[in-house]
Structures are given as structure tokens and as C-alpha cells.
CSV table of C-alpha atoms and ligand atoms in Angstrom, one decimal:
chain,number,residue,atom,x,y,z
A,46,MET,CA,34.9,45.1,-44.0
A,47,SER,CA,31.5,43.6,-44.5
A,48,ILE,CA,30.7,40.6,-43.0
A,49,THR,CA,30.1,39.0,-46.3
A,50,SER,CA,33.5,39.4,-47.6
A,51,VAL,CA,34.6,38.3,-43.7
A,52,ASP,CA,32.6,35.0,-44.8
A,53,LYS,CA,34.0,34.5,-47.9
A,54,GLU,CA,37.4,34.9,-46.5
A,55,TYR,CA,36.8,33.1,-43.5
A,56,VAL,CA,33.9,30.6,-43.7
A,57,ALA,CA,35.0,27.2,-45.4
A,58,GLY,CA,33.3,27.9,-49.1
A,59,THR,CA,31.0,25.0,-49.3
A,60,TYR,CA,27.8,26.7,-49.3
A,61,GLY,CA,26.4,28.6,-52.9
A,62,ARG,CA,25.3,31.8,-50.3
A,63,PHE,CA,22.7,34.7,-51.6
A,64,PRO,CA,23.7,37.9,-52.1
A,65,VAL,CA,21.5,38.5,-48.4
A,66,GLU,CA,22.7,39.5,-44.7
A,67,LEU,CA,20.0,39.0,-42.2
A,68,VAL,CA,19.6,39.8,-39.5
A,69,CYS,CA,17.1,39.4,-37.4
A,70,GLY,CA,12.9,38.0,-38.0
A,71,LYS,CA,9.7,37.5,-37.3
A,72,GLY,CA,7.3,34.8,-37.6
A,73,SER,CA,8.2,34.3,-41.6
A,74,LEU,CA,9.5,37.5,-42.2
A,75,PHE,CA,13.2,38.1,-42.1
A,76,THR,CA,14.7,41.7,-42.5
A,77,ASP,CA,18.1,41.7,-43.9
A,78,SER,CA,21.3,44.5,-42.8
A,79,ARG,CA,19.8,47.1,-45.3
A,80,GLY,CA,16.7,47.1,-43.9
A,81,LYS,CA,14.7,45.1,-46.6
A,82,GLU,CA,11.8,42.7,-45.5
A,83,TYR,CA,11.2,39.1,-46.5
A,84,ILE,CA,8.8,37.1,-46.0
A,85,ASP,CA,10.4,33.6,-45.6
A,86,MET,CA,9.0,30.2,-47.6
A,87,GLY,CA,12.4,28.6,-46.4
A,88,SER,CA,11.8,27.9,-42.6
A,89,GLY,CA,15.5,27.2,-42.9
A,90,ILE,CA,15.0,24.6,-45.4
A,91,GLY,CA,12.4,23.0,-43.2
A,92,VAL,CA,13.2,23.5,-39.6
A,93,THR,CA,11.6,26.8,-37.7
A,94,CYS,CA,8.2,24.9,-38.5
A,95,PHE,CA,6.6,28.0,-36.2
A,96,GLY,CA,8.8,30.4,-37.7
A,97,THR,CA,11.7,33.4,-36.3
A,98,GLY,CA,11.2,33.8,-32.5
A,99,ASP,CA,8.1,32.2,-32.0
A,100,GLU,CA,6.9,32.8,-28.4
A,101,THR,CA,5.8,29.4,-27.2
A,102,TRP,CA,9.5,27.7,-28.0
A,103,LEU,CA,11.2,30.9,-26.9
A,104,ALA,CA,9.3,30.8,-24.0
A,105,ALA,CA,10.1,26.7,-23.5
A,106,VAL,CA,13.6,27.3,-24.6
A,107,THR,CA,15.3,30.4,-22.5
A,108,GLU,CA,13.0,28.6,-19.3
A,109,GLN,CA,15.0,25.7,-19.6
A,110,LEU,CA,18.4,27.9,-20.4
A,111,HIS,CA,18.0,29.4,-17.3
A,112,LYS,CA,18.1,26.1,-15.7
A,113,LEU,CA,20.1,23.8,-17.1
A,114,GLN,CA,22.3,23.5,-20.3
A,115,HIS,CA,24.2,20.6,-20.6
A,116,THR,CA,24.8,17.6,-18.2
A,117,SER,CA,25.6,14.8,-20.6
A,118,ASN,CA,23.8,11.5,-20.9
A,119,LEU,CA,25.2,10.4,-18.0
A,120,TYR,CA,21.7,11.9,-15.9
A,121,TYR,CA,18.8,11.7,-16.4
A,122,THR,CA,16.7,15.5,-17.3
A,123,GLU,CA,12.7,16.6,-17.6
A,124,PRO,CA,12.9,17.7,-20.7
A,125,CYS,CA,15.1,14.9,-23.0
A,126,ALA,CA,12.1,12.1,-21.2
A,127,LEU,CA,9.7,14.4,-21.8
A,128,LEU,CA,10.2,14.5,-25.4
A,129,ALA,CA,10.9,10.8,-25.6
A,130,LYS,CA,7.3,10.1,-24.1
A,131,ALA,CA,5.6,12.8,-26.1
A,132,LEU,CA,7.5,11.2,-29.4
A,133,CYS,CA,6.4,7.8,-28.9
A,134,GLU,CA,2.5,8.9,-27.7
A,135,LYS,CA,1.8,10.4,-30.8
A,136,THR,CA,3.6,7.2,-32.9
A,137,GLY,CA,2.7,4.3,-31.5
A,138,MET,CA,6.8,3.6,-31.5
A,139,LYS,CA,8.2,2.5,-28.2
A,140,LYS,CA,11.9,4.1,-27.2
A,141,VAL,CA,14.1,6.9,-29.1
A,142,PHE,CA,17.3,8.1,-29.4
A,143,PHE,CA,18.4,11.5,-29.8
A,144,SER,CA,21.0,13.3,-31.8
A,145,ASN,CA,21.7,16.1,-33.0
A,146,SER,CA,20.9,15.9,-36.7
A,147,GLY,CA,19.5,14.3,-39.9
A,148,ALA,CA,22.4,12.9,-40.6
A,149,GLU,CA,23.3,11.7,-37.4
A,150,ALA,CA,19.9,10.0,-36.9
A,151,ASN,CA,20.1,8.2,-39.8
A,152,GLU,CA,23.7,6.6,-39.1
A,153,CYS,CA,21.2,5.4,-35.4
A,154,ALA,CA,18.4,3.6,-37.9
A,155,ILE,CA,21.4,2.2,-40.3
A,156,LYS,CA,23.3,0.7,-36.8
A,157,VAL,CA,20.3,-0.3,-35.2
A,158,ALA,CA,18.9,-1.9,-39.0
A,159,ARG,CA,22.7,-4.0,-39.4
A,160,LYS,CA,22.5,-5.1,-36.0
A,161,TYR,CA,18.6,-6.2,-35.9
A,162,SER,CA,19.5,-7.9,-39.4
A,163,ALA,CA,22.7,-9.5,-38.9
A,164,GLU,CA,21.5,-10.9,-35.1
A,165,LYS,CA,18.6,-12.2,-36.5
A,166,LYS,CA,19.8,-12.9,-39.9
A,167,GLY,CA,23.8,-13.6,-40.4
A,168,ALA,CA,26.2,-11.4,-40.7
A,169,GLU,CA,26.0,-11.1,-44.1
A,170,TYR,CA,22.7,-9.3,-44.3
A,171,TYR,CA,23.9,-6.1,-43.9
A,172,THR,CA,22.7,-4.0,-47.0
A,173,ILE,CA,20.3,-1.2,-47.2
A,174,ILE,CA,18.5,-0.6,-50.2
A,175,THR,CA,17.7,2.6,-50.6
A,176,LEU,CA,16.2,4.6,-53.9
A,177,GLU,CA,17.7,6.7,-56.2
A,178,GLN,CA,17.6,10.6,-55.9
A,179,SER,CA,17.0,9.7,-52.2
A,180,PHE,CA,19.3,12.3,-49.8
A,181,HIS,CA,20.2,11.0,-46.6
A,182,GLY,CA,23.0,13.2,-45.6
A,183,ARG,CA,26.5,14.4,-45.6
A,184,THR,CA,27.8,11.7,-43.3
A,185,LEU,CA,30.0,9.2,-45.3
A,186,THR,CA,27.9,6.5,-44.4
A,187,THR,CA,24.4,8.4,-45.0
A,188,LEU,CA,26.0,9.6,-48.8
A,189,ALA,CA,26.7,6.1,-49.3
A,190,ALA,CA,22.7,5.5,-48.2
A,191,THR,CA,22.0,8.9,-51.0
A,192,GLY,CA,21.1,7.1,-54.4
A,193,GLN,CA,23.0,10.4,-56.0
A,194,GLU,CA,26.0,9.6,-58.0
A,195,HIS,CA,26.8,13.1,-58.2
A,196,PHE,CA,27.5,13.5,-54.3
A,197,HIS,CA,30.0,9.6,-54.0
A,198,GLN,CA,31.9,10.9,-56.3
A,199,LEU,CA,35.3,13.2,-54.5
A,200,PHE,CA,34.8,11.3,-51.4
A,201,GLN,CA,35.2,7.3,-52.0
A,202,PRO,CA,35.8,4.9,-51.2
A,203,LEU,CA,32.0,5.2,-49.2
A,204,THR,CA,30.9,2.8,-46.8
A,205,PRO,CA,30.1,-0.6,-48.5
A,206,GLY,CA,26.4,-2.2,-48.3
A,207,PHE,CA,24.2,0.2,-49.8
A,208,VAL,CA,22.3,-0.4,-53.2
A,209,SER,CA,19.8,2.0,-55.0
A,210,VAL,CA,16.4,1.2,-57.1
A,211,PRO,CA,14.3,3.9,-58.9
A,212,ALA,CA,11.5,4.9,-56.4
A,213,ASN,CA,7.8,4.1,-57.3
A,214,ASP,CA,9.8,0.8,-59.1
A,215,ALA,CA,8.4,-2.4,-56.9
A,216,ALA,CA,9.4,-4.8,-59.1
A,217,ALA,CA,13.1,-3.3,-58.7
A,218,LEU,CA,12.6,-2.9,-55.1
A,219,GLU,CA,11.3,-6.6,-54.8
A,220,GLN,CA,14.2,-7.7,-56.6
A,221,ALA,CA,16.9,-6.0,-54.8
A,222,VAL,CA,15.3,-8.4,-51.3
A,223,ASN,CA,15.4,-11.5,-53.4
A,224,THR,CA,19.2,-10.6,-54.2
A,225,CYS,CA,20.8,-8.2,-52.0
A,226,LYS,CA,20.3,-10.0,-47.9
A,227,PRO,CA,19.3,-7.0,-47.1
A,228,ALA,CA,19.5,-5.4,-44.3
A,229,GLY,CA,16.8,-2.6,-44.1
A,230,ILE,CA,14.7,-0.3,-47.0
A,231,LEU,CA,15.2,2.7,-45.8
A,232,PHE,CA,13.0,5.9,-48.2
A,233,GLU,CA,11.6,9.2,-47.9
A,234,VAL,CA,7.4,9.0,-48.6
A,235,VAL,CA,8.5,12.8,-50.6
A,236,GLN,CA,12.5,12.6,-51.7
A,237,GLY,CA,12.8,16.2,-50.5
A,238,GLU,CA,16.0,17.1,-52.3
A,239,GLY,CA,15.9,15.1,-55.0
A,240,GLY,CA,13.1,16.7,-56.2
A,241,VAL,CA,10.4,16.7,-53.5
A,242,LEU,CA,9.1,13.5,-55.6
A,243,PRO,CA,6.4,12.2,-53.6
A,244,LEU,CA,6.2,8.5,-53.8
A,245,THR,CA,3.4,6.3,-54.6
A,246,GLU,CA,0.4,4.5,-51.9
A,247,GLU,CA,1.5,0.8,-54.3
A,248,PHE,CA,5.3,1.5,-53.8
A,249,VAL,CA,5.1,3.0,-50.5
A,250,LEU,CA,2.8,-0.6,-49.4
A,251,THR,CA,4.4,-2.9,-51.5
A,252,ALA,CA,7.2,-1.9,-49.8
A,253,ALA,CA,6.0,-2.6,-45.7
A,254,LYS,CA,4.3,-6.1,-47.6
A,255,LEU,CA,8.1,-6.7,-48.4
A,256,CYS,CA,9.3,-6.1,-45.2
A,257,HIS,CA,6.8,-7.5,-43.0
A,258,GLU,CA,7.2,-10.6,-45.1
A,259,HIS,CA,10.8,-10.6,-44.5
A,260,ASP,CA,11.7,-9.7,-41.6
A,261,ILE,CA,13.2,-6.6,-42.7
A,262,PRO,CA,13.3,-3.1,-41.2
A,263,LEU,CA,11.0,-0.8,-42.7
A,264,MET,CA,13.6,2.8,-41.8
A,265,VAL,CA,11.4,6.3,-42.8
A,266,ASP,CA,13.7,9.0,-43.2
A,267,GLU,CA,10.9,11.9,-42.1
A,268,VAL,CA,14.2,13.8,-41.5
A,269,GLN,CA,12.5,16.6,-44.2
A,270,THR,CA,9.0,15.3,-44.6
A,271,GLY,CA,8.4,15.4,-40.0
A,272,ASN,CA,7.5,17.1,-37.8
A,273,GLY,CA,3.6,18.3,-39.5
A,274,ARG,CA,5.6,19.2,-43.0
A,275,THR,CA,3.3,17.1,-44.9
A,276,GLY,CA,0.8,18.3,-42.9
A,277,THR,CA,0.3,14.7,-40.7
A,278,LEU,CA,2.3,14.3,-37.9
A,279,TYR,CA,4.7,11.8,-39.8
A,280,GLY,CA,4.5,11.7,-43.4
A,281,TYR,CA,4.7,7.9,-43.3
A,282,MET,CA,0.9,8.7,-41.9
A,283,HIS,CA,-0.9,9.2,-44.8
A,284,PHE,CA,-0.3,5.9,-45.9
A,285,GLY,CA,-1.5,3.8,-43.1
A,286,ILE,CA,2.1,1.4,-42.9
A,287,GLN,CA,4.0,1.1,-39.6
A,288,PRO,CA,7.7,2.0,-40.1
A,289,ASP,CA,10.0,-0.1,-37.8
A,290,ILE,CA,12.4,2.8,-37.4
A,291,VAL,CA,11.7,6.7,-38.1
A,292,SER,CA,14.4,9.2,-38.6
A,293,THR,CA,14.1,12.6,-38.1
A,294,ALA,CA,15.8,16.5,-37.4
A,295,LYS,CA,14.3,19.1,-39.4
A,296,GLY,CA,11.5,20.6,-38.0
A,297,LEU,CA,12.0,18.5,-35.1
A,298,GLY,CA,13.9,21.5,-33.0
A,299,GLY,CA,12.2,24.2,-34.3
A,300,GLY,CA,15.7,26.1,-34.8
A,301,LEU,CA,18.4,24.0,-32.8
A,302,PRO,CA,20.0,21.3,-34.0
A,303,ILE,CA,18.2,17.7,-32.8
A,304,GLY,CA,18.1,14.8,-33.9
A,305,ALA,CA,15.5,11.6,-32.9
A,306,THR,CA,15.3,7.7,-34.4
A,307,LEU,CA,12.4,6.1,-33.7
A,308,MET,CA,12.8,2.7,-32.8
A,309,ASN,CA,9.0,0.4,-33.0
A,310,GLU,CA,8.4,-3.0,-30.3
A,311,LYS,CA,10.7,-5.0,-32.5
A,312,MET,CA,13.1,-3.1,-32.9
A,313,GLN,CA,13.5,-1.4,-29.0
A,314,ASN,CA,16.0,-3.7,-27.3
A,315,VAL,CA,18.7,-3.5,-30.6
A,316,LEU,CA,20.3,-1.4,-29.3
A,317,THR,CA,22.3,-1.7,-25.5
A,318,PRO,CA,24.4,0.5,-23.5
A,319,GLY,CA,28.2,1.0,-25.4
A,320,ASP,CA,26.5,0.6,-29.2
A,321,HIS,CA,25.9,3.9,-29.5
A,322,GLY,CA,25.9,7.6,-28.4
A,323,SER,CA,25.9,10.8,-28.7
A,324,THR,CA,27.8,13.6,-26.9
A,325,TYR,CA,25.0,16.5,-27.0
A,326,GLY,CA,22.1,14.1,-28.1
A,327,GLY,CA,19.5,14.7,-25.9
A,328,ASN,CA,20.6,18.4,-24.7
A,329,PRO,CA,17.7,19.8,-22.6
A,330,VAL,CA,17.7,22.6,-24.4
A,331,CYS,CA,17.0,21.1,-28.0
A,332,CYS,CA,14.6,18.6,-26.1
A,333,ALA,CA,12.9,21.8,-24.3
A,334,GLY,CA,12.2,23.5,-27.4
A,335,ALA,CA,11.1,20.6,-29.4
A,336,LEU,CA,9.0,19.2,-26.9
A,337,SER,CA,7.0,22.8,-27.3
A,338,VAL,CA,7.1,22.5,-31.4
A,339,ILE,CA,6.0,18.8,-31.0
A,340,ARG,CA,2.9,19.1,-28.0
A,341,ARG,CA,1.5,21.8,-30.6
A,342,LEU,CA,1.0,19.8,-33.5
A,343,ASP,CA,-2.6,18.3,-33.4
A,344,ASP,CA,-5.2,17.6,-35.6
A,345,ARG,CA,-6.4,20.6,-35.3
A,346,PHE,CA,-3.5,22.6,-36.5
A,347,LEU,CA,-2.2,20.1,-39.1
A,348,SER,CA,-5.7,20.4,-40.4
A,349,GLU,CA,-4.9,24.0,-41.3
A,350,VAL,CA,-1.3,23.0,-42.6
A,351,GLN,CA,-3.7,20.9,-45.3
A,352,LEU,CA,-5.8,24.3,-46.3
A,353,LYS,CA,-2.6,25.9,-46.7
A,354,SER,CA,-1.0,23.2,-48.9
A,355,ALA,CA,-4.6,23.3,-51.3
A,356,TYR,CA,-4.6,27.1,-51.5
A,357,ILE,CA,-0.5,26.7,-52.7
A,358,PHE,CA,-1.7,24.0,-55.0
A,359,SER,CA,-4.5,26.1,-56.9
A,360,GLN,CA,-3.3,29.3,-57.1
A,361,LEU,CA,0.0,27.2,-58.8
A,362,GLN,CA,-1.3,24.6,-60.7
A,363,GLY,CA,-2.0,25.6,-64.7
A,364,ALA,CA,-0.4,29.0,-63.7
A,365,GLU,CA,1.5,30.8,-66.2
A,366,GLY,CA,5.4,29.3,-66.8
A,367,ILE,CA,4.4,26.7,-63.8
A,368,GLU,CA,4.6,23.2,-65.6
A,369,SER,CA,4.2,21.5,-62.6
A,370,VAL,CA,3.4,20.8,-58.5
A,371,SER,CA,4.4,18.8,-56.1
A,372,GLY,CA,4.9,17.6,-52.9
A,373,MET,CA,2.6,17.6,-50.0
A,374,GLY,CA,1.3,19.3,-46.9
A,375,LEU,CA,3.6,22.7,-47.1
A,376,MET,CA,6.7,20.9,-48.8
A,377,ILE,CA,6.1,21.9,-52.6
A,378,GLY,CA,8.3,21.8,-55.3
A,379,ILE,CA,7.2,23.8,-58.5
A,380,GLU,CA,8.7,23.4,-62.3
A,381,THR,CA,8.9,26.6,-63.3
A,382,THR,CA,9.1,27.4,-67.5
A,383,LYS,CA,12.3,30.4,-66.6
A,384,PRO,CA,15.1,28.8,-65.1
A,385,VAL,CA,14.4,27.7,-60.9
A,386,LYS,CA,18.2,30.6,-60.0
A,387,GLU,CA,15.7,33.6,-62.5
A,388,VAL,CA,12.9,33.0,-60.7
A,389,ILE,CA,14.5,32.7,-56.9
A,390,SER,CA,16.8,35.9,-57.6
A,391,ALA,CA,13.1,37.7,-59.2
A,392,CYS,CA,11.6,37.0,-56.0
A,393,MET,CA,14.5,37.8,-53.6
A,394,GLU,CA,14.4,41.2,-55.7
A,395,ARG,CA,10.6,41.2,-55.0
A,396,GLY,CA,11.2,40.2,-51.0
A,397,VAL,CA,10.4,36.8,-51.2
A,398,LEU,CA,12.8,33.5,-50.1
A,399,CYS,CA,12.3,30.4,-52.0
A,400,LEU,CA,14.2,27.6,-52.1
A,401,SER,CA,15.8,24.8,-55.0
A,402,ALA,CA,15.4,21.1,-55.5
A,403,LYS,CA,17.3,20.3,-58.5
A,404,HIS,CA,15.5,22.4,-61.1
A,405,LYS,CA,12.4,22.7,-59.5
A,406,LEU,CA,11.7,25.8,-56.6
A,407,ARG,CA,10.8,24.3,-53.8
A,408,LEU,CA,9.2,25.7,-51.0
A,409,LEU,CA,9.2,24.7,-47.5
A,410,PRO,CA,7.2,27.7,-45.4
A,411,ALA,CA,6.7,27.6,-41.7
A,412,LEU,CA,3.8,25.5,-40.7
A,413,ASN,CA,2.2,28.5,-39.4
A,414,ILE,CA,2.9,31.2,-41.7
A,415,PRO,CA,-0.2,34.4,-41.6
A,416,MET,CA,-2.4,33.7,-44.7
A,417,ALA,CA,-1.9,37.2,-45.9
A,418,GLN,CA,2.0,36.5,-46.1
A,419,LEU,CA,1.4,32.9,-48.0
A,420,LYS,CA,-0.7,35.0,-50.3
A,421,THR,CA,1.4,37.3,-50.7
A,422,ALA,CA,4.5,35.2,-51.6
A,423,ILE,CA,2.2,33.4,-54.1
A,424,ASP,CA,1.3,36.3,-55.8
A,425,VAL,CA,4.5,36.9,-56.1
A,426,ILE,CA,5.9,33.7,-57.5
A,427,LYS,CA,3.0,33.9,-60.1
A,428,ASP,CA,4.0,36.7,-61.1
A,429,VAL,CA,7.9,36.3,-61.6
A,430,CYS,CA,7.0,32.9,-63.3
A,431,LYS,CA,5.2,34.5,-66.2
A,432,ALA,CA,6.3,34.7,-69.3
B,645,PLP,C1,18.0,17.8,-44.5
B,645,PLP,C2,18.2,16.0,-45.5
B,645,PLP,C3,18.6,14.9,-44.2
B,645,PLP,C4,20.2,15.7,-43.8
B,645,PLP,O1,20.0,16.6,-42.6
B,645,PLP,P1,21.0,17.2,-41.1
B,645,PLP,O2,20.6,17.4,-40.5
B,645,PLP,O3,21.4,17.7,-42.6
B,645,PLP,O4,22.1,16.1,-41.3
B,645,PLP,C5,19.0,13.4,-44.3
B,645,PLP,N1,17.5,13.9,-44.8
B,645,PLP,C6,17.2,14.1,-45.1
B,645,PLP,C7,15.6,13.2,-45.8
B,645,PLP,C8,17.0,15.3,-45.7
B,645,PLP,O5,16.1,15.9,-45.8
């Protein structure tokens, strides 16, 4: 039996997989079970930010793996403490809660915001305002936060206490703030799953101002936009705002599962012993890998991300068969004249793996993808998109 048929028989059918079995990889190249090589423009949905088998990451992870694999949160370990310190020093945040995924990082953010607002203003201040077309995860609470009805339908009732307003509609946001007794405002600065839709500066600044004026926790979901993806360490840094709570995951671990919820001065003491926890959260192996990622995301490296981004935009904007290009840094959405499914299959045929987001082609290459491979991949995409 082929791996494909074993998987089809025994793995829950929640994913529409492509007919490709990947067996190994190096950097931004993957090899499938037939020996065919691909340039990876998805990095495991923005996870392997230094590619596959990155030497520095591998060394950090394997060294820790040999020393100590897991301890539970009853004891101190070095990687967890040092990763929290590095995250705080690089963002100005004060404390970090570690979990294992983006959804869990958002769950923690929501708990912090609700506890803060309930204690400060009263138990009726529990509603989190999110945006339409947002994506915050697959748990029942983060689905409730996700402003896309089609994700909700089969799983009612979801956690109550969420409303969503149209992205980039400052008036609608202000109205929600004034009417719903908010516990927090939660958004992605570039909506990833929603179609790589960046928020406008005006909207982000209005949200920050409303939060400041009404003492509402400003929560930024940096699960996809974080960790260098948009060309700054975190996406909110493009806007000069200071969120109260930042959730992140995906690229943070560089390929191992980790989620982190960062809390600023105002939020740092909201959670007290017993309020929250995670068996695997802060796992030393995952934290050692994440630390090796975070340490390398400096200004010089991030400026290279921005140069690669500019190259992609300059190549694709106005090209034949390409209607629009959106996004920031190496998080890019492309509206194509041809249906996106066709474009993805044709690219795959020609050895380039791409993602989609709604009706768009989505690119999330490794942040260190070599320029030559990036050029080849972009040439293939341009060629495929032509009529
Ligand atoms: C992927 C994603 C999540 C969910 O992360 P998981 O690790 O799959 O739970 C949450 N928010 C955003 C913005 C994401 O892109």
C-alpha cells in the first residue's frame, strides 16, 4: 500500500491534501517520494522561517534534545526562561505565557483580556471585538473569534461574547466599542487566511486610540504575521503601536510546535497561579529552537526580507494574468486571472509549491530563501499565470 492510500484510510479526512508525498528537504527545497524536487513557497504555512534542516536551528534543537526533553512546568528550565527574556527585550513586553499553537496563544490572550476587563470594569465586560475575514484558530473559542461564518455553521453553539466588524471600518469599530461593553479588540495586521488583506494605518491607529481612551486591551494576533514574516519582528511594529497583548506561534518555533502570548506592563500580572496552564507549554526543546530563530531576526536580516519582498512585488505587479498583489514582507497574496487551483497545480507540476488563501495565491516562503530559488519560483508563477 502506498503512503497516500494508508493516509487516506487512517487519517481523519480534515485536509484536502495535494497528491504529493514529501520525504525530505534542505533549505527551501523539498524532495518527494518519486525523487522530484520542489521549491517551497509555503514553508509549512509560515512555520519553517529558516527553511528545512537549517543548521543553526538543528544544532540548538538536537543539543537540547540530548540534554533534557521535557520537565513539566513544575520546574525551571533555561530555554524557557531565556526565550521569554529575549521576546520581552525585543518587544518591550513584560511577560510571556507559552503554549503549543496559535489557537492556544489566542485562547490565553482572550482569557487575559476578559479577566482584566471583568476585574477593572465588571463581569459584563466580556465581549471581544474581532474583524470580519479574520482567522484566529480552530478551537471553539477561537472559532467564535474568527469572523467567517462558514467556519461556524457546523459547530454551534460556540463560546459567546464575540462580535466582528468589517476590517478597515473605523466607524463600525467605534460604534461596537460604544455599544458592546468590550473586553478587548483583537486583530491581525495582515489578515492571512482571510486573503492576505493588510489593515490600513488609519484603522490600526484608530483601534489603538480607542483602546487607549477606553482602557480596552489591544490584542494583536501575530501568529502568521509575527517573527519576521512581514519584514519587521512583529507586524504591529510597522504601525508604531504598542499592543497590550500579542499572540504568536507558526514561525516562532521554526518547525516545532510552540505558541506564545506576550503581555505588557498593564497585563503582566493579570494571570495568577492556577489561572492558566499547559502541560507542554515552554517545552525546552521547542524553546531552544525558538530561541535560535528569535536571536537571528535582527535588523540586517529583516532588511533582506524587505528586499526580497520588493523583488516579488516588482516582478508580479502588473504582470500578465495577475490582477493584484497584496501583503507585507514575505506574506503575499496574488489575485490571478486563472482560478487559483489551476495555478497551484501547474506550479506544482513545474516544481514550485504555493499556498492559497480564499481565491488568492498565497506565498509564505522561508525568510532566508536563496535569491536564485526565489527568482526561479517567481518566473514559474509568472509563466503559469499568463493566459
Ligand atoms: C494559523 C493561525 C492561527 C492558528 O494557529 P494554529 O497553530 O493552527 O492553532 C491563528 N491565528 C492566525 C492569524 C493564524 O494564521
